[in-house]
Coordinates of C-alpha atoms in Angstrom, one line a residue:
X1 CA 106.6 85.2 111.6
X2 CA 107.5 82.8 108.8
X3 CA 111.0 82.4 107.9
X4 CA 111.7 83.3 104.1
X5 CA 113.3 79.8 103.9
X6 CA 110.0 78.2 104.6
X7 CA 108.9 76.0 101.9
X8 CA 105.4 77.0 102.4
X9 CA 103.2 78.3 105.1
X10 CA 101.3 75.0 105.1
X11 CA 104.3 73.3 105.8
X12 CA 105.2 75.7 108.5
X13 CA 101.7 75.2 110.0
X14 CA 102.0 71.6 110.1
X15 CA 105.4 71.8 112.0
X16 CA 103.8 74.4 114.3
X17 CA 101.0 72.0 115.2
X18 CA 103.4 69.1 115.6
X19 CA 105.0 71.1 118.5
X20 CA 101.8 72.6 119.9
X21 CA 99.5 69.6 119.8
X22 CA 101.3 67.5 122.5
X23 CA 102.1 70.6 124.6
X24 CA 98.3 71.6 124.5
X25 CA 97.7 67.9 125.4
X26 CA 100.3 67.8 128.4
X27 CA 98.7 70.8 130.1
X28 CA 95.1 69.7 129.7
X29 CA 96.0 66.0 130.9
X30 CA 98.0 67.6 133.9
X31 CA 94.7 68.9 135.2
X32 CA 93.1 65.5 135.0
X33 CA 95.0 64.0 138.0
X34 CA 91.8 62.9 139.5
X35 CA 90.3 61.2 136.6
X36 CA 92.7 58.4 135.5
X37 CA 90.3 57.2 132.7
X38 CA 89.7 60.5 131.1
X39 CA 93.2 61.1 131.5
X40 CA 94.1 58.4 129.3
X41 CA 91.5 59.0 126.9
X42 CA 92.6 62.4 126.3
X43 CA 96.3 61.6 126.2
X44 CA 95.8 58.7 123.6
X45 CA 93.3 61.2 121.6
X46 CA 96.0 63.9 121.5
X47 CA 98.8 61.5 120.4
X48 CA 96.6 60.0 117.7
X49 CA 95.9 63.3 116.5
X50 CA 99.7 64.1 116.5
X51 CA 100.5 61.1 114.5
X52 CA 97.9 61.9 111.7
X53 CA 99.6 65.6 111.7
X54 CA 102.8 63.8 111.3
X55 CA 101.6 61.7 108.2
X56 CA 100.2 64.6 106.6
X57 CA 103.5 66.5 107.2
X58 CA 105.5 63.5 105.5
X59 CA 103.1 63.7 102.7
X60 CA 103.9 67.4 102.2
X61 CA 107.5 67.3 102.3
X62 CA 109.5 67.6 99.1
X63 CA 112.2 65.1 99.4
X64 CA 113.8 66.7 96.3
X65 CA 113.5 70.5 97.4
X66 CA 115.5 72.6 99.9
X67 CA 117.3 70.7 102.8
X68 CA 115.3 72.5 105.4
X69 CA 111.6 72.7 104.9
X70 CA 108.3 73.6 106.6
X71 CA 110.4 76.1 108.5
X72 CA 109.4 79.3 110.4
X73 CA 111.1 81.4 113.0
X74 CA 110.7 84.6 115.2
X75 CA 113.1 86.4 117.5
X76 CA 114.0 85.4 121.0
X77 CA 117.3 87.1 122.1
X78 CA 118.0 89.5 119.2
X79 CA 120.9 90.9 120.6
X80 CA 122.6 87.6 120.7
X81 CA 121.1 86.5 117.5
X82 CA 118.9 83.9 119.0
X83 CA 115.8 82.8 117.2
X84 CA 113.1 80.5 118.1
X85 CA 113.7 78.5 114.7
X86 CA 112.2 75.3 113.5
X87 CA 112.3 73.4 110.4
X88 CA 112.9 69.7 109.2
X89 CA 115.1 67.8 106.7
X90 CA 114.7 64.3 105.9
X91 CA 116.4 62.8 108.8
X92 CA 114.5 64.9 111.4
X93 CA 111.2 64.2 109.5
X94 CA 111.6 60.5 109.8
X95 CA 112.5 60.7 113.3
X96 CA 109.6 62.9 114.1
X97 CA 107.3 60.4 112.4
X98 CA 108.9 57.6 114.5
X99 CA 108.2 59.6 117.7
X100 CA 104.5 60.4 116.8
X101 CA 104.0 56.5 115.9
X102 CA 105.5 55.2 119.2
X103 CA 103.7 57.6 121.9
X104 CA 100.1 56.3 120.9
X105 CA 101.6 52.7 121.0
X106 CA 103.1 53.4 124.4
X107 CA 100.0 54.9 125.9
X108 CA 97.9 52.0 124.6
X109 CA 100.3 49.4 125.8
X110 CA 100.1 50.8 129.3
X111 CA 96.6 51.4 129.7
X112 CA 96.0 48.9 132.2
X113 CA 99.5 49.2 134.0
X114 CA 99.3 50.0 137.6
X115 CA 101.1 53.0 138.8
X116 CA 102.4 53.8 142.4
X117 CA 99.7 54.2 144.7
X118 CA 100.5 57.9 145.5
X119 CA 100.8 58.8 141.6
X120 CA 98.1 59.5 138.9
X121 CA 97.7 58.6 135.2
X122 CA 97.4 62.4 134.6
X123 CA 100.7 63.2 136.0
X124 CA 102.4 60.4 134.1
X125 CA 100.8 60.9 130.8
X126 CA 101.4 64.6 131.0
X127 CA 105.0 64.1 131.5
X128 CA 104.7 61.4 128.3
X129 CA 103.2 64.2 126.0
X130 CA 105.9 67.0 127.4
X131 CA 108.6 64.4 126.5
X132 CA 107.0 64.2 123.1
X133 CA 106.9 67.8 122.2
X134 CA 110.4 68.6 123.6
X135 CA 111.9 65.7 121.6
X136 CA 110.2 66.9 118.3
X137 CA 111.6 70.3 119.1
X138 CA 115.1 68.9 119.5
X139 CA 115.0 67.4 115.9
X140 CA 113.2 70.2 114.4
X141 CA 115.1 73.2 115.8
X142 CA 117.3 75.0 113.5
X143 CA 118.9 77.8 115.9
X144 CA 121.9 76.0 117.6
X145 CA 121.1 77.7 121.1
X146 CA 117.5 76.7 121.2
X147 CA 118.9 73.2 120.3
X148 CA 120.8 73.4 123.3
X149 CA 118.0 74.7 125.5
X150 CA 115.6 71.8 124.3
X151 CA 118.5 69.2 124.5
X152 CA 118.8 69.9 128.3
X153 CA 115.1 70.6 129.0
X154 CA 114.2 67.2 127.6
X155 CA 116.0 65.5 130.3
X156 CA 113.5 66.9 132.9
X157 CA 110.6 64.8 132.1
X158 CA 112.5 61.6 131.6
X159 CA 114.1 62.2 135.0
X160 CA 110.6 62.3 136.9
X161 CA 109.1 59.5 134.7
X162 CA 112.1 57.1 135.9
X163 CA 112.4 58.8 139.1
X164 CA 108.6 58.8 140.2
X165 CA 107.2 55.6 138.2
X166 CA 110.4 53.1 137.9
X167 CA 111.9 50.4 139.8
X168 CA 113.5 50.0 143.1
X169 CA 116.5 51.7 142.3
X170 CA 114.7 54.4 140.3
X171 CA 116.2 57.6 142.0
X172 CA 119.8 56.4 141.5
X173 CA 119.1 55.7 137.7
X174 CA 117.2 58.9 137.4
X175 CA 119.9 61.0 138.8
X176 CA 122.7 59.3 136.9
X177 CA 120.9 59.6 133.6
X178 CA 120.3 63.2 134.4
X179 CA 123.8 64.2 135.2
X180 CA 125.6 62.4 132.4
X181 CA 123.4 64.1 129.8
X182 CA 123.4 67.5 131.6
X183 CA 127.2 67.5 131.9
X184 CA 127.3 66.6 128.3
X185 CA 125.3 69.4 127.5
X186 CA 127.1 71.9 129.2
X187 CA 130.3 70.9 127.3
X188 CA 128.4 71.2 124.0
X189 CA 127.2 74.7 125.2
X190 CA 130.9 75.8 125.3
X191 CA 131.3 74.6 121.7
X192 CA 128.4 76.4 120.7
X193 CA 129.6 79.7 122.2
X194 CA 133.1 79.0 120.4
X195 CA 130.9 78.5 117.0
X196 CA 129.3 81.9 118.1
X197 CA 132.3 83.8 118.7
X198 CA 133.9 82.6 115.2
X199 CA 130.8 83.9 113.6
X200 CA 131.2 87.4 115.5
X201 CA 134.8 87.3 114.3
X202 CA 133.9 86.8 110.8
X203 CA 130.6 88.5 110.3
X204 CA 130.6 91.3 112.8
X205 CA 128.0 89.9 114.7
X206 CA 127.4 86.7 116.3
X207 CA 124.6 84.1 115.6
X208 CA 123.3 80.8 116.4
X209 CA 121.5 80.1 113.3
X210 CA 122.5 76.7 112.1
X211 CA 123.0 77.4 108.4
X212 CA 125.3 80.5 109.1
X213 CA 127.3 78.5 111.6
X214 CA 127.7 75.8 108.9
X215 CA 129.3 78.1 106.6
X216 CA 131.4 79.9 109.1
X217 CA 132.8 76.9 111.2
X218 CA 133.2 74.6 108.1
X219 CA 135.8 77.2 106.8
X220 CA 137.5 77.5 110.2
X221 CA 140.9 76.2 110.8
X222 CA 141.4 72.7 111.8
X223 CA 142.2 73.4 115.1
X224 CA 139.1 75.4 115.8
X225 CA 137.0 72.8 114.2
X226 CA 138.5 70.1 116.5
X227 CA 137.8 72.0 119.7
X228 CA 133.9 72.7 118.4
X229 CA 133.8 69.1 117.4
X230 CA 135.1 67.6 120.6
X231 CA 132.2 69.6 122.8
X232 CA 129.3 68.5 120.2
X233 CA 130.8 65.1 119.9
X234 CA 130.9 64.2 123.8
X235 CA 127.3 65.5 124.4
X236 CA 126.2 63.2 121.5
X237 CA 128.2 60.3 122.4
X238 CA 126.7 60.3 126.0
X239 CA 123.2 60.5 124.5
X240 CA 123.7 57.7 121.9
X241 CA 125.1 56.1 124.0
X242 CA 128.8 55.1 122.5
X243 CA 131.2 53.1 124.9
X244 CA 132.8 54.3 127.5
X245 CA 130.1 56.9 127.7
X246 CA 127.2 54.2 127.9
X247 CA 127.1 53.3 131.6
X248 CA 123.8 55.3 132.4
X249 CA 121.5 53.5 129.9
X250 CA 121.6 50.0 131.4
X251 CA 120.4 51.3 134.9
X252 CA 118.1 53.8 133.3
X253 CA 116.4 51.0 131.1
X254 CA 116.4 48.6 134.0
X255 CA 114.4 50.9 136.3
X256 CA 112.2 52.7 133.8
X257 CA 108.7 51.7 133.2
X258 CA 108.2 49.7 129.9
X259 CA 106.6 52.4 128.1
X260 CA 109.1 54.9 129.3
X261 CA 112.0 52.6 128.1
X262 CA 110.5 52.4 124.8
X263 CA 110.8 56.2 124.7
X264 CA 114.3 56.5 126.3
X265 CA 115.9 53.8 124.1
X266 CA 113.7 54.1 120.8
X267 CA 113.5 57.9 120.7
X268 CA 115.8 59.9 123.1
X269 CA 118.9 57.8 122.2
X270 CA 118.6 58.8 118.6
X271 CA 119.2 62.4 119.4
X272 CA 123.0 61.6 119.8
X273 CA 123.4 59.9 116.3
X274 CA 121.0 62.7 114.9
X275 CA 123.6 65.4 116.2
X276 CA 126.5 63.7 114.6
X277 CA 124.7 64.3 111.2
X278 CA 123.1 67.6 111.8
X279 CA 126.0 69.2 113.6
X280 CA 129.0 67.5 113.5
X281 CA 129.6 66.5 109.9
X282 CA 128.2 69.7 108.4
X283 CA 129.6 72.2 111.0
X284 CA 133.0 70.6 111.5
X285 CA 133.8 68.5 108.3
X286 CA 137.6 68.6 108.6
X287 CA 137.7 67.7 112.3
X288 CA 135.1 64.9 111.7
X289 CA 137.5 63.3 108.9
X290 CA 140.3 63.7 111.4
X291 CA 138.8 62.1 114.2
X292 CA 136.7 59.6 112.5
X293 CA 139.1 56.8 113.7
X294 CA 138.2 57.5 117.2
X295 CA 134.7 57.2 116.7
X296 CA 135.1 54.0 114.5
X297 CA 137.0 52.6 117.5
X298 CA 134.2 53.7 119.8
X299 CA 131.9 52.1 117.6
X300 CA 133.4 48.8 117.2
X301 CA 134.1 48.8 120.8
X302 CA 130.3 49.2 121.4
X303 CA 129.3 46.6 118.8
X304 CA 131.1 44.0 120.4
X305 CA 130.9 45.0 124.1
X306 CA 127.1 45.4 123.9
X307 CA 126.8 42.1 122.3
X308 CA 129.0 40.2 124.7
X309 CA 127.2 41.5 127.7
X310 CA 123.8 40.9 126.1
X311 CA 124.7 37.5 125.8
X312 CA 125.5 37.1 129.5
X313 CA 122.5 39.2 131.1
X314 CA 119.9 37.6 133.5
X315 CA 117.8 40.7 133.5
X316 CA 115.7 41.2 130.3
X317 CA 115.3 45.1 130.5
X318 CA 119.3 45.2 130.9
X319 CA 119.5 42.7 128.1
X320 CA 117.7 45.3 125.9
X321 CA 120.2 48.1 127.0
X322 CA 123.2 46.2 126.0
X323 CA 121.6 45.1 122.6
X324 CA 120.9 48.8 121.8
X325 CA 124.5 49.7 122.8
X326 CA 125.5 47.3 120.1
X327 CA 123.1 48.9 117.5
X328 CA 124.4 52.4 118.3
X329 CA 128.0 51.5 117.6
X330 CA 126.8 50.1 114.3
X331 CA 125.2 53.3 113.5
X332 CA 128.1 55.2 114.6
X333 CA 130.3 53.0 112.1
X334 CA 128.0 53.7 109.4
X335 CA 128.2 57.5 109.8
X336 CA 131.9 57.9 110.2
X337 CA 132.4 55.9 107.2
X338 CA 131.3 58.8 104.9
X339 CA 129.8 56.8 102.4
X340 CA 126.2 57.5 100.9
X341 CA 125.2 53.7 101.4
X342 CA 126.6 53.5 105.1
X343 CA 125.0 56.9 106.2
X344 CA 121.6 56.3 104.5
X345 CA 121.8 52.7 106.5
X346 CA 122.9 54.5 109.5
X347 CA 119.6 56.9 109.2
X348 CA 117.4 54.0 108.4
X349 CA 119.0 51.8 111.1
X350 CA 117.9 54.9 113.5
X351 CA 114.4 54.5 112.5
X352 CA 114.1 50.6 112.3
X353 CA 115.9 50.3 115.7
X354 CA 113.2 52.4 117.2
X355 CA 110.5 50.3 115.6
X356 CA 112.2 46.7 116.3
X357 CA 113.5 47.6 119.8
X358 CA 110.6 49.6 120.8
X359 CA 108.2 46.4 119.7
X360 CA 110.7 44.1 121.8
X361 CA 110.6 46.1 125.0
X362 CA 106.7 46.1 124.7
X363 CA 106.7 42.4 124.4
X364 CA 109.1 41.9 127.3
X365 CA 107.0 44.3 129.3
X366 CA 103.9 42.1 128.6
X367 CA 106.0 38.9 129.7
X368 CA 106.9 40.8 132.9
X369 CA 103.3 42.0 133.5
X370 CA 102.2 38.3 133.4
X371 CA 105.2 36.9 135.3
X372 CA 106.1 39.5 137.8
X373 CA 109.9 39.2 137.2
X374 CA 112.4 40.6 134.9
X375 CA 114.8 37.7 135.4
X376 CA 115.1 35.4 132.7
X377 CA 115.5 32.5 134.9
X378 CA 112.0 32.8 135.9
X379 CA 110.5 31.8 132.9
X380 CA 110.3 29.1 130.6
X381 CA 107.9 27.1 128.4
X382 CA 105.7 30.1 127.7
X383 CA 105.1 29.3 124.1
X384 CA 103.1 26.3 125.2
X385 CA 100.8 28.7 126.9
X386 CA 101.1 32.1 125.2
X387 CA 101.6 31.2 121.5
X388 CA 100.8 34.7 120.2
X389 CA 102.8 36.4 122.5
X390 CA 105.7 33.7 121.6
X391 CA 105.2 34.7 117.8
X392 CA 105.3 38.3 118.2
X393 CA 108.4 38.1 120.6
X394 CA 110.2 36.0 118.1
X395 CA 109.3 38.5 115.1
X396 CA 110.7 41.1 117.3
X397 CA 113.7 39.3 118.0
X398 CA 114.3 38.2 114.3
X399 CA 114.0 41.9 113.4
X400 CA 116.5 42.9 116.0
X401 CA 119.1 40.6 114.6
X402 CA 118.2 41.8 111.1
X403 CA 116.9 38.8 109.6
X404 CA 116.3 39.1 105.7
X405 CA 112.6 40.1 105.0
X406 CA 112.6 42.2 108.2
X407 CA 113.1 46.0 108.5
X408 CA 116.4 46.2 110.1
X409 CA 118.0 44.0 107.3
X410 CA 118.2 46.8 104.8
X411 CA 119.8 49.2 107.1
X412 CA 122.6 46.6 108.3
X413 CA 123.2 45.5 104.7
X414 CA 123.8 49.3 103.8
X415 CA 125.8 49.9 106.6
X416 CA 128.1 47.0 106.0
X417 CA 128.4 47.4 102.5
X418 CA 129.0 51.0 102.3
X419 CA 131.4 50.8 105.2
X420 CA 133.6 47.9 103.9
X421 CA 134.9 50.0 100.9
X422 CA 136.1 52.7 102.9
X423 CA 136.8 51.0 106.4
X424 CA 137.3 47.3 105.8
X425 CA 139.0 46.4 109.1
X426 CA 136.3 48.1 111.4
X427 CA 133.7 46.6 109.3
X428 CA 135.0 43.3 109.5
X429 CA 135.3 43.4 113.4
X430 CA 131.7 44.7 113.6
X431 CA 130.3 41.8 111.9
X432 CA 131.2 39.8 114.6
X433 CA 128.4 41.4 116.5
X434 CA 125.9 40.1 113.8
X435 CA 126.9 36.6 114.7
X436 CA 126.6 37.4 118.5
X437 CA 123.4 39.1 117.7
X438 CA 121.8 35.7 116.6
X439 CA 123.3 34.1 119.5
X440 CA 121.8 36.4 122.3
X441 CA 118.4 37.0 120.7
X442 CA 117.8 33.3 120.0
X443 CA 119.0 32.3 123.3
X444 CA 116.7 34.7 125.3
X445 CA 113.7 33.4 123.3
X446 CA 114.6 29.8 123.9
X447 CA 115.2 30.4 127.5
X448 CA 111.8 32.4 128.0
X449 CA 109.4 30.5 125.6
X450 CA 110.8 27.1 125.3
X451 CA 111.8 24.1 127.2
X452 CA 109.8 22.8 130.5
X453 CA 107.3 25.3 132.3
X454 CA 109.6 26.3 135.1
X455 CA 109.0 26.2 138.8
X456 CA 105.5 27.1 139.8
X457 CA 104.4 28.0 136.3
X458 CA 102.0 24.7 136.0
X459 CA 99.0 24.9 134.2
X460 CA 96.1 26.3 136.3
X461 CA 93.1 23.9 135.7
X462 CA 90.7 26.4 137.2
X463 CA 91.9 28.8 134.5
X464 CA 91.4 26.6 131.8
X465 CA 93.3 26.1 128.5
X466 CA 95.9 28.9 127.8
X467 CA 96.4 30.0 131.5
X468 CA 99.5 29.0 133.6
X469 CA 100.4 30.3 136.9
X470 CA 103.1 32.9 137.5
X471 CA 106.7 31.4 137.9
X472 CA 108.0 31.4 141.2
X473 CA 107.1 35.1 141.9
X474 CA 104.9 34.9 144.9
X475 CA 101.2 34.3 144.6
X476 CA 99.8 32.2 141.8
X477 CA 97.8 33.9 139.0
X478 CA 96.6 32.9 135.7
X479 CA 98.7 34.0 132.8
X480 CA 96.9 34.6 129.4
X481 CA 97.8 35.0 126.0
X482 CA 98.0 38.4 124.2
X483 CA 94.7 40.2 124.7
X484 CA 92.9 42.2 121.8
X485 CA 94.2 45.5 123.1
X486 CA 97.8 44.3 123.2
X487 CA 97.4 42.8 119.7
X488 CA 96.2 46.4 118.4
X489 CA 98.8 47.9 120.0
X490 CA 101.6 45.6 118.4
X491 CA 100.0 45.5 114.8
X492 CA 101.4 48.7 113.5
X493 CA 104.9 47.8 114.5
X494 CA 104.2 44.3 113.0
X495 CA 103.1 45.8 109.8
X496 CA 106.1 48.2 109.6
X497 CA 108.7 45.4 110.4
X498 CA 107.4 43.3 107.4
X499 CA 106.5 46.2 105.3
X500 CA 109.8 48.1 105.5
X501 CA 111.5 44.8 105.2
X502 CA 110.1 44.2 101.9
X503 CA 109.8 47.8 100.4
X504 CA 111.9 50.3 102.4
X505 CA 111.6 52.6 99.4
X506 CA 109.3 55.4 101.0
X507 CA 111.8 55.8 104.0
X508 CA 115.2 55.7 101.8
X509 CA 113.6 58.2 99.2
X510 CA 113.2 60.9 102.1
X511 CA 116.5 60.0 103.7
X512 CA 118.8 60.1 101.1
X513 CA 118.7 63.7 99.8
X514 CA 119.6 64.7 103.2
X515 CA 122.3 62.3 103.6
X516 CA 123.8 63.5 100.1
X517 CA 123.8 67.1 101.3
X518 CA 125.6 66.0 104.4
X519 CA 128.3 64.2 102.5
X520 CA 128.7 67.2 100.1
X521 CA 129.4 69.3 103.2
X522 CA 132.4 67.0 104.0
X523 CA 133.5 67.0 100.5
X524 CA 132.2 63.8 99.4
X525 CA 129.7 63.1 96.9
X526 CA 130.7 59.6 95.3
X527 CA 127.1 58.6 94.3
X528 CA 126.7 55.9 96.7
X529 CA 130.4 54.4 97.4

């Protein structure tokens, strides 16, 4: 039944569709294991419909209305106060929109990708769609126990996507990813039970309702808040990931197929930073302020460590992982500086990182598909042969380093200007990462696309203009520039990189009221500083 807090039955219906469409699609596609072409067509169609519904949901969302909108719920375990309850605020809405955008992009980008001989496209794409519905559910859950269940279950499709379809060390990477996140989730469960017990002691009966727990736990003694904070924080810091809880990401990103890496780095990791904003700050405001220096140190460490290791990487996929570790450190600094500007910047950074890094991973995937190697040293001079690919790579790289005029610039600018007023020392240290970002992005671009054509990457006369032999990776084959399909897949991301770069207002207008509500729960309403 509809929750009374639901903004409208239409909004609740839209959110229900966002959960049911990919779930139904995953079931249908799973039965198409013997027809790869049909499985791809159905999966792409389902993902496009999901994106259309997400756009309608965005349009129907009232940024000036209640914090949780489009809500619905029904009893699950009444004796323990557990409900299947969903609803969205501005932060959840923008992240769901990003998911809905990236999934059809991933499916389109991998249309011609060859899977292992014993694997089918139906199995692979059903896991992709299942991952989508579970991740949407995590962002939309308004029952803490339901959030925990989805937080753990969403590890399963990703485990199989990496373990069954990944690189040579896929099993090791999949197990490491699963164990880190699963153990973090178990500790979070202990904190959720602690919050439940506080509600039972104060209200006479326990509940996992998010809004109720915010009221109860936020008024609990500091010592209780700290224990609850630590359990949730550990789970979210692993997921984000923050240094030193990051070590699963480079292995998982390096072994995952390109499309899966986009989902892992562009979507799943955001659950951690989303958790900071949805659970830690509103539920444990005093503990969040008390322990903020710890998080800020981890954030600065992540920015510097990730940037330094990205600069020295030889593998392009591991390069992306360390770049993301640096970016997540930046996001954490913005969140735990407790200013409106820094937090709006951090949330928009979550969105823009998904777009920019997702685009960069796809372009790197196109390079790897042409050259057959993930090693940077195996490439050089590709701009002479694939100018369109080089241009898109450069745009994605410039967005990653937050060049003015690209989408990430406004996010980084807001984080810096908002954080400096409250935490100047941490902010100054983090700006070193900006300098290193320019270094590692341009270094990668120069090595791969400029200079002499390396090794066996010689112009293949039989292939004609615009073709080149694969560089030192076995049999010679023609390397072509971006195909029409690849340009179509990248087009929406390119439009967003430039569009948000020059006009971020539609995104910021949705985010800002939710950030204001979050800061109000921490006792801060500074109007922007």
